[in-house]
Short mmCIF file of C-alpha atoms and ligand atoms in Angstrom, two decimals:
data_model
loop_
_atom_site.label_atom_id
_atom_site.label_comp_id
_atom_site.label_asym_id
_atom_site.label_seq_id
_atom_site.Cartn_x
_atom_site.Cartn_y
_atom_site.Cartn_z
CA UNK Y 1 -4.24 -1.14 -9.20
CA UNK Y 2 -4.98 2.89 -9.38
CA UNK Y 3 -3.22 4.85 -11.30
CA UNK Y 4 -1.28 6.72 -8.06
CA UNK Y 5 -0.37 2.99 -7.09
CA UNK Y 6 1.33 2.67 -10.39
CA UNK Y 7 3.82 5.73 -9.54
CA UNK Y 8 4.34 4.19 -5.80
CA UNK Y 9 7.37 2.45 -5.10
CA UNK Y 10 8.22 0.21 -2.42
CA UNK Y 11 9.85 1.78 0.96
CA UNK Y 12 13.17 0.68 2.94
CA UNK Y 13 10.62 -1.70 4.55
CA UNK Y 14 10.05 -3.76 1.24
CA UNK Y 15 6.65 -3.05 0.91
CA UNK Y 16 4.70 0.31 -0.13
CA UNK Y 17 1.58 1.88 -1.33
CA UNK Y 18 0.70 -1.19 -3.15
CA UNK Y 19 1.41 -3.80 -0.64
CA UNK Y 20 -1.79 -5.64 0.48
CA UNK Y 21 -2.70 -6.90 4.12
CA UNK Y 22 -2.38 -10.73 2.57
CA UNK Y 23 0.85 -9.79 1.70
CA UNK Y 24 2.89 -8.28 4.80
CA UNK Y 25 1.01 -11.07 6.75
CA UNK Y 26 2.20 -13.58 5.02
CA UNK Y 27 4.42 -16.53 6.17
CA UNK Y 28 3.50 -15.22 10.12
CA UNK Y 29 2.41 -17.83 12.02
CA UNK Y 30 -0.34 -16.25 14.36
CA UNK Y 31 -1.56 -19.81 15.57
CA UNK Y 32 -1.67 -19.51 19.75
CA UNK Y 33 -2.20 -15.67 19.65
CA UNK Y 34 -4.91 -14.02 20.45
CA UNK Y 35 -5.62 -10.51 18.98
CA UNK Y 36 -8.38 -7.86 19.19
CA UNK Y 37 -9.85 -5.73 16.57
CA UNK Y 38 -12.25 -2.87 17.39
CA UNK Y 39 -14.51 -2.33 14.38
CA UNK Y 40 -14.71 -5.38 12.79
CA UNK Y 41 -17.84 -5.17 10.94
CA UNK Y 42 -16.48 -3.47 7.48
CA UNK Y 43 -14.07 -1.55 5.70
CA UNK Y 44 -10.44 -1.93 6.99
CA UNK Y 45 -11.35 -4.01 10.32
CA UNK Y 46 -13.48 -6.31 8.24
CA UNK Y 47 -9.85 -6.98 6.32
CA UNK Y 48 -7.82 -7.06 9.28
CA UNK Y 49 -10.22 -9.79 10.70
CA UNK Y 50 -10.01 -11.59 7.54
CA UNK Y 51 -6.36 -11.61 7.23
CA UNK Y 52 -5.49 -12.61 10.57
CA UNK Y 53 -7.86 -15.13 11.40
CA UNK Y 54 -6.33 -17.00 8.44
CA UNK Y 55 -2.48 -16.74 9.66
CA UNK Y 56 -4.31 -18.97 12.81
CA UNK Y 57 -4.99 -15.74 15.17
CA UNK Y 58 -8.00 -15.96 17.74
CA UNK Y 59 -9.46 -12.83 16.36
CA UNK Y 60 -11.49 -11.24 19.14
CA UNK Y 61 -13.75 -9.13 16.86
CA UNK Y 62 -15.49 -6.07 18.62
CA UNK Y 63 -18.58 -3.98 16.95
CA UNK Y 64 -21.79 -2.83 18.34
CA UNK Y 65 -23.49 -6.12 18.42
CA UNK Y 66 -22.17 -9.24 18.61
CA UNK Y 67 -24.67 -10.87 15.98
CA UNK Y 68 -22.68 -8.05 13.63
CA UNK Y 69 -19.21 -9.55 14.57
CA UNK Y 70 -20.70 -12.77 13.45
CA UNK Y 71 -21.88 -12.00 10.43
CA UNK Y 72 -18.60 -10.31 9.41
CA UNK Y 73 -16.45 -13.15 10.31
CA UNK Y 74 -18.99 -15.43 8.29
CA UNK Y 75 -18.54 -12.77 5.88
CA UNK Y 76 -15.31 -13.30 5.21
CA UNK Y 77 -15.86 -17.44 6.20
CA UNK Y 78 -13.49 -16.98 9.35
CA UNK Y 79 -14.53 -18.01 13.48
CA UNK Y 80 -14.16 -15.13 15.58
CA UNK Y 81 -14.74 -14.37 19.77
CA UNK Y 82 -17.44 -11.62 19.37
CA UNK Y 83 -17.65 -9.10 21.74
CA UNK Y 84 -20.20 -5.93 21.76
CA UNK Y 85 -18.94 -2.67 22.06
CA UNK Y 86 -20.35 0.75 21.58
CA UNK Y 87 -17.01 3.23 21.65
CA UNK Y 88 -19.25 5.86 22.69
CA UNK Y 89 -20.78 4.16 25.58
CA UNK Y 90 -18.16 3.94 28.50
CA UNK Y 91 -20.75 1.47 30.09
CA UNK Y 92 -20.20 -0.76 26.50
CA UNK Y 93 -16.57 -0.37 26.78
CA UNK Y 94 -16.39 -1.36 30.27
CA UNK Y 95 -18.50 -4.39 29.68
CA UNK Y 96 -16.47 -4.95 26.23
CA UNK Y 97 -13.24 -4.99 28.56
CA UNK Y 98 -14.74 -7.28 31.60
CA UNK Y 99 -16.08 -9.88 28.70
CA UNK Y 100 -12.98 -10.08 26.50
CA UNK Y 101 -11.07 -10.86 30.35
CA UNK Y 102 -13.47 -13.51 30.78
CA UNK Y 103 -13.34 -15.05 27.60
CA UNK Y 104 -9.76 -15.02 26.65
CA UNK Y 105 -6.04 -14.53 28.17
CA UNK Y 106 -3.40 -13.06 27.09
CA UNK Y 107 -3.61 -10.37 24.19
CA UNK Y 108 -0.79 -10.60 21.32
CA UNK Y 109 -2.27 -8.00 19.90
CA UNK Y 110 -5.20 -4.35 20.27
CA UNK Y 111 -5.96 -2.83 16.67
CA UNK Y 112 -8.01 0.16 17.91
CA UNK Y 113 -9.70 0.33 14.10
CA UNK Y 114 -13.30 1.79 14.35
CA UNK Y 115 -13.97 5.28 13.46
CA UNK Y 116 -16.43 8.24 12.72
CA UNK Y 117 -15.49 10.97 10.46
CA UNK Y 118 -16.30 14.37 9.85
CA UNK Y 119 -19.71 14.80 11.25
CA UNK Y 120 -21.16 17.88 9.76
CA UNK Y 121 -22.90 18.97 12.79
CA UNK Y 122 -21.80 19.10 16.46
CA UNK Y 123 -22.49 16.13 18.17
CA UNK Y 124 -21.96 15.92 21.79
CA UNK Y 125 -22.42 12.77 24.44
CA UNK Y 126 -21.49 12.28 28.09
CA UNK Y 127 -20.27 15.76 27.60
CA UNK Y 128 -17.91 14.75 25.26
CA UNK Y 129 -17.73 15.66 21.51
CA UNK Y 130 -18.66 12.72 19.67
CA UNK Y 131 -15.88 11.69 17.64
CA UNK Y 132 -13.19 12.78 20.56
CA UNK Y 133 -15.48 10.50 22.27
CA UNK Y 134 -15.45 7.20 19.75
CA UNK Y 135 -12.50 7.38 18.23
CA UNK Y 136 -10.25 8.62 21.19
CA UNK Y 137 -11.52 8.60 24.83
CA UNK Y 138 -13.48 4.78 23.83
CA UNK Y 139 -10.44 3.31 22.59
CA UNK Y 140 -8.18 4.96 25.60
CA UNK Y 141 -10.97 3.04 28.33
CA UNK Y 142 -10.40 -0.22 26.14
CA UNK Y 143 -6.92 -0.39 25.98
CA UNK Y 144 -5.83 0.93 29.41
CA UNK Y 145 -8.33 -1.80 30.51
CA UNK Y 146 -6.65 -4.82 28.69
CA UNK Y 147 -2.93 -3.81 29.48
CA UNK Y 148 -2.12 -6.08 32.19
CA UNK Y 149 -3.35 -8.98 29.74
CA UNK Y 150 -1.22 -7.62 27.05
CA UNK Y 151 1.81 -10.07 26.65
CA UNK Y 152 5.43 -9.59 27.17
CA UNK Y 153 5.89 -9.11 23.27
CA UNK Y 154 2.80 -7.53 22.44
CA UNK Y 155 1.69 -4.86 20.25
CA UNK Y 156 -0.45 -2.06 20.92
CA UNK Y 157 -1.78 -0.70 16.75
CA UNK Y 158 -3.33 2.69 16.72
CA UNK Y 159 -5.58 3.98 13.96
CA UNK Y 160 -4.83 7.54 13.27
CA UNK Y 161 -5.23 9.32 9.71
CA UNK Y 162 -2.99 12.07 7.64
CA UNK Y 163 -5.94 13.72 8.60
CA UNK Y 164 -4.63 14.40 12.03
CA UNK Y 165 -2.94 17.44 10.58
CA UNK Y 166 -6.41 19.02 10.23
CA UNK Y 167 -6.54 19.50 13.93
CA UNK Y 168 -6.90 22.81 15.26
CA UNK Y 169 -3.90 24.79 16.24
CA UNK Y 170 -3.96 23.59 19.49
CA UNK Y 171 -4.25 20.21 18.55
CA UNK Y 172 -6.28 18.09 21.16
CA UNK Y 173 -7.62 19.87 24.18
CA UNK Y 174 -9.88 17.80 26.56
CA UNK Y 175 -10.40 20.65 29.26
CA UNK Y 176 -13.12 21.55 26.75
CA UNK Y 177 -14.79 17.99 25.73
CA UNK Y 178 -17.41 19.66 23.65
CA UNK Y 179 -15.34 21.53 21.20
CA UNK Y 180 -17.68 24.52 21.61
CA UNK Y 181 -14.39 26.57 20.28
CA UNK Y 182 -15.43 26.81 16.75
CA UNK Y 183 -16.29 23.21 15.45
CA UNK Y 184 -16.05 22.12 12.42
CA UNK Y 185 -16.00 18.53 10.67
CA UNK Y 186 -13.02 17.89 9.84
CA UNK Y 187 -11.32 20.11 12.81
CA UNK Y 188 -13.04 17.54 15.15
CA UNK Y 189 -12.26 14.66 12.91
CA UNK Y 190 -8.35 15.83 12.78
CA UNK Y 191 -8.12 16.65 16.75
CA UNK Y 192 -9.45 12.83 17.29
CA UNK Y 193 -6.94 11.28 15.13
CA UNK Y 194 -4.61 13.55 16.38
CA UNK Y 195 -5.46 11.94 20.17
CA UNK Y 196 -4.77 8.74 18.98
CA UNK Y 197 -1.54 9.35 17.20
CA UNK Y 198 -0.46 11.13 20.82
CA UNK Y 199 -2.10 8.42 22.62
CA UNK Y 200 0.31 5.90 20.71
CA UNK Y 201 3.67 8.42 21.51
CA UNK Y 202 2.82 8.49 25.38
CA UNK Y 203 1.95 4.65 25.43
CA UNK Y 204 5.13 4.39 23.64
CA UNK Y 205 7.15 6.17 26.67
CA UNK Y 206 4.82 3.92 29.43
CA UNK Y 207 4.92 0.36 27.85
CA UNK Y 208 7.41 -1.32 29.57
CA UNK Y 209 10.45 -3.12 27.49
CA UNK Y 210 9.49 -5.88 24.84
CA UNK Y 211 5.70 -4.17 24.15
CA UNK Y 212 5.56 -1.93 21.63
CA UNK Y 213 3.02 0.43 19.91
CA UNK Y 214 2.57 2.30 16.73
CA UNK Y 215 -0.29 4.65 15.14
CA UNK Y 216 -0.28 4.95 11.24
CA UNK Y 217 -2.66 6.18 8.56
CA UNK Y 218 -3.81 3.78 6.40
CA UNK Y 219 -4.22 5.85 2.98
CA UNK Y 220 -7.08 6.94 1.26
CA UNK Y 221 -10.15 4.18 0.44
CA UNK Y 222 -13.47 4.13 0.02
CA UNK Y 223 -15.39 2.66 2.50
CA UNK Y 224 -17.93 3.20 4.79
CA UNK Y 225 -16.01 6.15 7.24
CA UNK Y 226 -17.40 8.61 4.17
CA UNK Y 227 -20.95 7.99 5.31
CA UNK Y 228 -21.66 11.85 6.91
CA UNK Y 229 -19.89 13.05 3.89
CA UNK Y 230 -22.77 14.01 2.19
CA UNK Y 231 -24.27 12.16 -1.06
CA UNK Y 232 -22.35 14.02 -3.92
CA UNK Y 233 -19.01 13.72 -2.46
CA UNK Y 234 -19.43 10.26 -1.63
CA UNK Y 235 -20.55 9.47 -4.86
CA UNK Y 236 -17.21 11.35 -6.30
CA UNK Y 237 -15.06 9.00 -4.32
CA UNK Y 238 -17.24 5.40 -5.66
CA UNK Y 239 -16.36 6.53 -9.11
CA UNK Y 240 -13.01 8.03 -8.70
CA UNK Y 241 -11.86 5.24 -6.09
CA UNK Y 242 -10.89 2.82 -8.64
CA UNK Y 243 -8.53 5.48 -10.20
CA UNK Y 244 -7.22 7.33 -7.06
CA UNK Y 245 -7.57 5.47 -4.04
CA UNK Y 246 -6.58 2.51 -2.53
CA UNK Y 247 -8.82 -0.58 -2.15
CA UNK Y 248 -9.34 -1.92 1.08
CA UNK Y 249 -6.94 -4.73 1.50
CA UNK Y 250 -4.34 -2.32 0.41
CA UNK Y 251 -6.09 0.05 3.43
CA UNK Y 252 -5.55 -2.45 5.87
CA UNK Y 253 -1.73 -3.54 4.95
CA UNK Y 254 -0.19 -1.09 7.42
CA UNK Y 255 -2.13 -2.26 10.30
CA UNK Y 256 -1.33 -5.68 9.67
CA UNK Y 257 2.24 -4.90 9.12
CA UNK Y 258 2.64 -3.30 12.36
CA UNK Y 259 0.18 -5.71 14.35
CA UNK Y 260 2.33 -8.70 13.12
CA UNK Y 261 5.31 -8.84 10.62
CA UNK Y 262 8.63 -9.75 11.84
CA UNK Y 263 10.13 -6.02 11.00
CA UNK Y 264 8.16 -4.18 13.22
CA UNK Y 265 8.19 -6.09 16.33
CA UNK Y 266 10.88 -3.94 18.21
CA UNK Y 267 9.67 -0.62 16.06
CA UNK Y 268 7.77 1.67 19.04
CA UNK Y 269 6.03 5.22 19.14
CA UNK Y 270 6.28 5.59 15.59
CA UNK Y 271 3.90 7.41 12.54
CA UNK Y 272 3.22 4.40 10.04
CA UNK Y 273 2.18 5.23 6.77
CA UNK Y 274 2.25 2.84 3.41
CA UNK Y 275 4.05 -0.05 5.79
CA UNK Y 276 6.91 2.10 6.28
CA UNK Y 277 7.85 4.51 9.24
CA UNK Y 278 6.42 8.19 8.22
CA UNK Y 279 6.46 11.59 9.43
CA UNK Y 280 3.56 13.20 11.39
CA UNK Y 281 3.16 17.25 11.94
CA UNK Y 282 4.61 18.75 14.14
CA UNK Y 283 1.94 18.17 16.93
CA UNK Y 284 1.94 14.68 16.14
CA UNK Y 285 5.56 15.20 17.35
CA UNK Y 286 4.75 17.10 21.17
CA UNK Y 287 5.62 14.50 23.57
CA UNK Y 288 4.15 17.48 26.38
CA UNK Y 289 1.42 17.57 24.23
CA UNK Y 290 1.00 13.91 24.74
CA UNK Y 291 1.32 13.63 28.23
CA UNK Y 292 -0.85 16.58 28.68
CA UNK Y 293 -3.58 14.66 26.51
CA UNK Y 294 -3.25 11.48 28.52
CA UNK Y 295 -3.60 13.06 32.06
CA UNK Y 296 -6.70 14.83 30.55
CA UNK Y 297 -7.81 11.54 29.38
CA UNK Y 298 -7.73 10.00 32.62
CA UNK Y 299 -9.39 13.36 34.77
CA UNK Y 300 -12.24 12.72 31.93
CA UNK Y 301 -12.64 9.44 31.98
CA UNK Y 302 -12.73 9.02 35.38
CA UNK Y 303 -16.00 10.74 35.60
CA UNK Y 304 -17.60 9.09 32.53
N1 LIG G 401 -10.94 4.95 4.90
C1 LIG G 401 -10.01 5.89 4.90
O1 LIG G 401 -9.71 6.53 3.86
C2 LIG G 401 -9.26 6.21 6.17
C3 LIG G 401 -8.26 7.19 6.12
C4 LIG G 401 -7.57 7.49 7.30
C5 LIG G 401 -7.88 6.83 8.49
N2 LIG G 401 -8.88 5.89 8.49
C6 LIG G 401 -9.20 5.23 9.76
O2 LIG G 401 -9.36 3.84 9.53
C7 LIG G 401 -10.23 3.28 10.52
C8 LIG G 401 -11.17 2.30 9.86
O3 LIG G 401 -12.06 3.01 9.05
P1 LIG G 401 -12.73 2.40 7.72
O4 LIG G 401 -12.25 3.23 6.60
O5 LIG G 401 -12.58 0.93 7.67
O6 LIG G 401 -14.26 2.82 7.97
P2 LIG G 401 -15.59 1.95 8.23
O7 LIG G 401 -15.79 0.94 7.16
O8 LIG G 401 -16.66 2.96 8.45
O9 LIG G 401 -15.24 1.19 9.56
C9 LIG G 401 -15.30 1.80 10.81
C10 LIG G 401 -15.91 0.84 11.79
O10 LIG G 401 -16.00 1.52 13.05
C11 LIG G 401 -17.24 1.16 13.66
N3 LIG G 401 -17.74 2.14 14.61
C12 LIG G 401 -18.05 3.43 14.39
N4 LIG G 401 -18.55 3.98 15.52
C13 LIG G 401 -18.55 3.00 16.46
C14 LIG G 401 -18.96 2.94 17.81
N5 LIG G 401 -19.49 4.00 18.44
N6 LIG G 401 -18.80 1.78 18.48
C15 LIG G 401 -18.28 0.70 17.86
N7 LIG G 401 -17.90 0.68 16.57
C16 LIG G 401 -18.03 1.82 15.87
C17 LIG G 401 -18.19 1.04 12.48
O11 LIG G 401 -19.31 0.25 12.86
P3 LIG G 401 -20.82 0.72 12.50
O12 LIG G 401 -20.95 0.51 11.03
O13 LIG G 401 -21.66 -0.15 13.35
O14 LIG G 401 -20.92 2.18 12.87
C18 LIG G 401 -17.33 0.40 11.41
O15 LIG G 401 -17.41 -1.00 11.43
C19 LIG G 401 -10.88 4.47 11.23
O16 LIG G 401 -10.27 4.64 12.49
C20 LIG G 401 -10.53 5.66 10.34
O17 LIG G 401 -10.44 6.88 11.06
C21 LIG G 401 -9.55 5.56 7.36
#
């Protein structure tokens, strides 16, 4: 355990900082459902598809490639449905959302995991900045794609990040795609995350009764999202990570928890954080803001 998990208590929920994605899974008997996981290949997906594939879920695991969906799940000695899917390709998406249709029914579960992070330079693709575009507009074409085979109980999990509070003042604005308005890493990073924590409010007030969805931050680990970091500061967190951070099947508890534990399967629209209901900024908050980013979603996406 770090040393901040030894000061970290357990929440109303039971479980806390601590609390590992084994752990709020356990006893759930996911045998008959079928639940997808977008960026299965490491980190906190790589978990996710570990952990669930052993409470008897049909993971469908999605990553660029599908040979890298199989090697993960033989990784981690699990079967998973493998489907390609490059978040920054709309065409990938598309084709990621016509395959899973074809290949499997209803959806118990979406876990919109895969990320970039704080790319030091401007990156831009279909006109779109690139993070806004992975993280954000990928994931919206994926899931507004699958909701009709989402089931009468399912749940809708949205990777966001503390980060989102990094987000410019304005918080997301998709009238300008490209972020030309003074970029910067992390401003970028935190106006993506921020899109998916509004994405999960406005689903929220859409889903009809009995589906729910949640976005959360998983903490702080090391894995591979630090990879445009830079060298030094990636090194920093490899040798401080033991001491400070979580490891990465404490990462993925609050995804689990919300995907499939008994507690939260009425809990909707909410800011998860340490398997226990959290408090976003203020932005995080705007439910204008969140419809505003939706309909902008759909104007963009409609010509990608
Ligand atoms: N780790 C943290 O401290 C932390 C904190 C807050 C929030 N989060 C969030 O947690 C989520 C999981 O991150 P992680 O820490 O597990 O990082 P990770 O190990 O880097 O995993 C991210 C996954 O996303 C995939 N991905 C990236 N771009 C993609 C694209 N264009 N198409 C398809 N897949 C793509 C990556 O695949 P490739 O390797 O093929 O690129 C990778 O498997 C992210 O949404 C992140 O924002 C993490």
């Amino acid at each position: 355990m770090s040393l901040v998990g030894l000061f970290k208590g357990k929440g109303p929920s039971g479980f806390g900082y601590t609390s590992t994605a084994e752990e709020v899974a356990a006893g759930v008997d996911l045998k008959g459902r079928t639940i997808l996981v977008t960026g299965v290949a490491s980190g906190l997906g790589l978990e996710t598809l570990r952990v669930l594939a052993g409470r008897g879920a049909t993971v469908v695991g999605l990553a660029r490639t599908e040979e890298k969906v199989q090697a993960a799940a033989k990784e981690v000695g699990v079967e998973a449905v493998a489907v390609a899917c490059d978040l920054s390709e709309p065409a990938s998406v598309r084709a990621a959302v016509a395959t899973t249709r074809d290949r499997v029914g209803e959806l118990y579960g979406i876990i919109t995991n895969a990320g970039i992070m704080a790319l030091p330079k401007r990156e831009v693709k279909h006109g779109v900045e690139l993070q806004m575009l992975t993280n954000h507009v990928g994931h919206f074409i994926l899931v507004t794609g699958l909701l009709d085979r989402l089931a009468s109980d399912g749940r809708v999990t949205v990777l966001s990040s503390a980060a989102h509070t990094g987000a410019p003042s304005f918080g997301v604005d998709l009238d300008d795609p490209t972020m030309e308005r003074g970029y910067t890493a992390w401003g970028a990073y935190g106006s993506s995350k921020l899109a998916n924590l509004l994405f999960a409010r406005e689903l929220a007030r859409r889903l009809p009764a009995g589906q729910v969805t949640n976005a959360l931050h998983p903490g702080v680990i090391h894995t591979n999202l630090g990879r445009h970091m830079g060298g030094v500061m990636s090194a920093m967190l490899g040798i401080a990570g033991p001491l400070f951070l979580k490891t990465i099947p404490q990462g993925a508890a609050t995804q689990c928890w919300a995907a499939v534990n008994a507690a939260t399967a009425t809990m909707t629209g909410e800011y998860l954080a340490d398997c226990n209901v959290a408090a976003s900024n203020a932005l995080g908050r705007d439910a204008a803001l969140a419809t505003r980013v939706w309909e902008q979603t759909e104007r963009l996406v409609a010509k990608l």
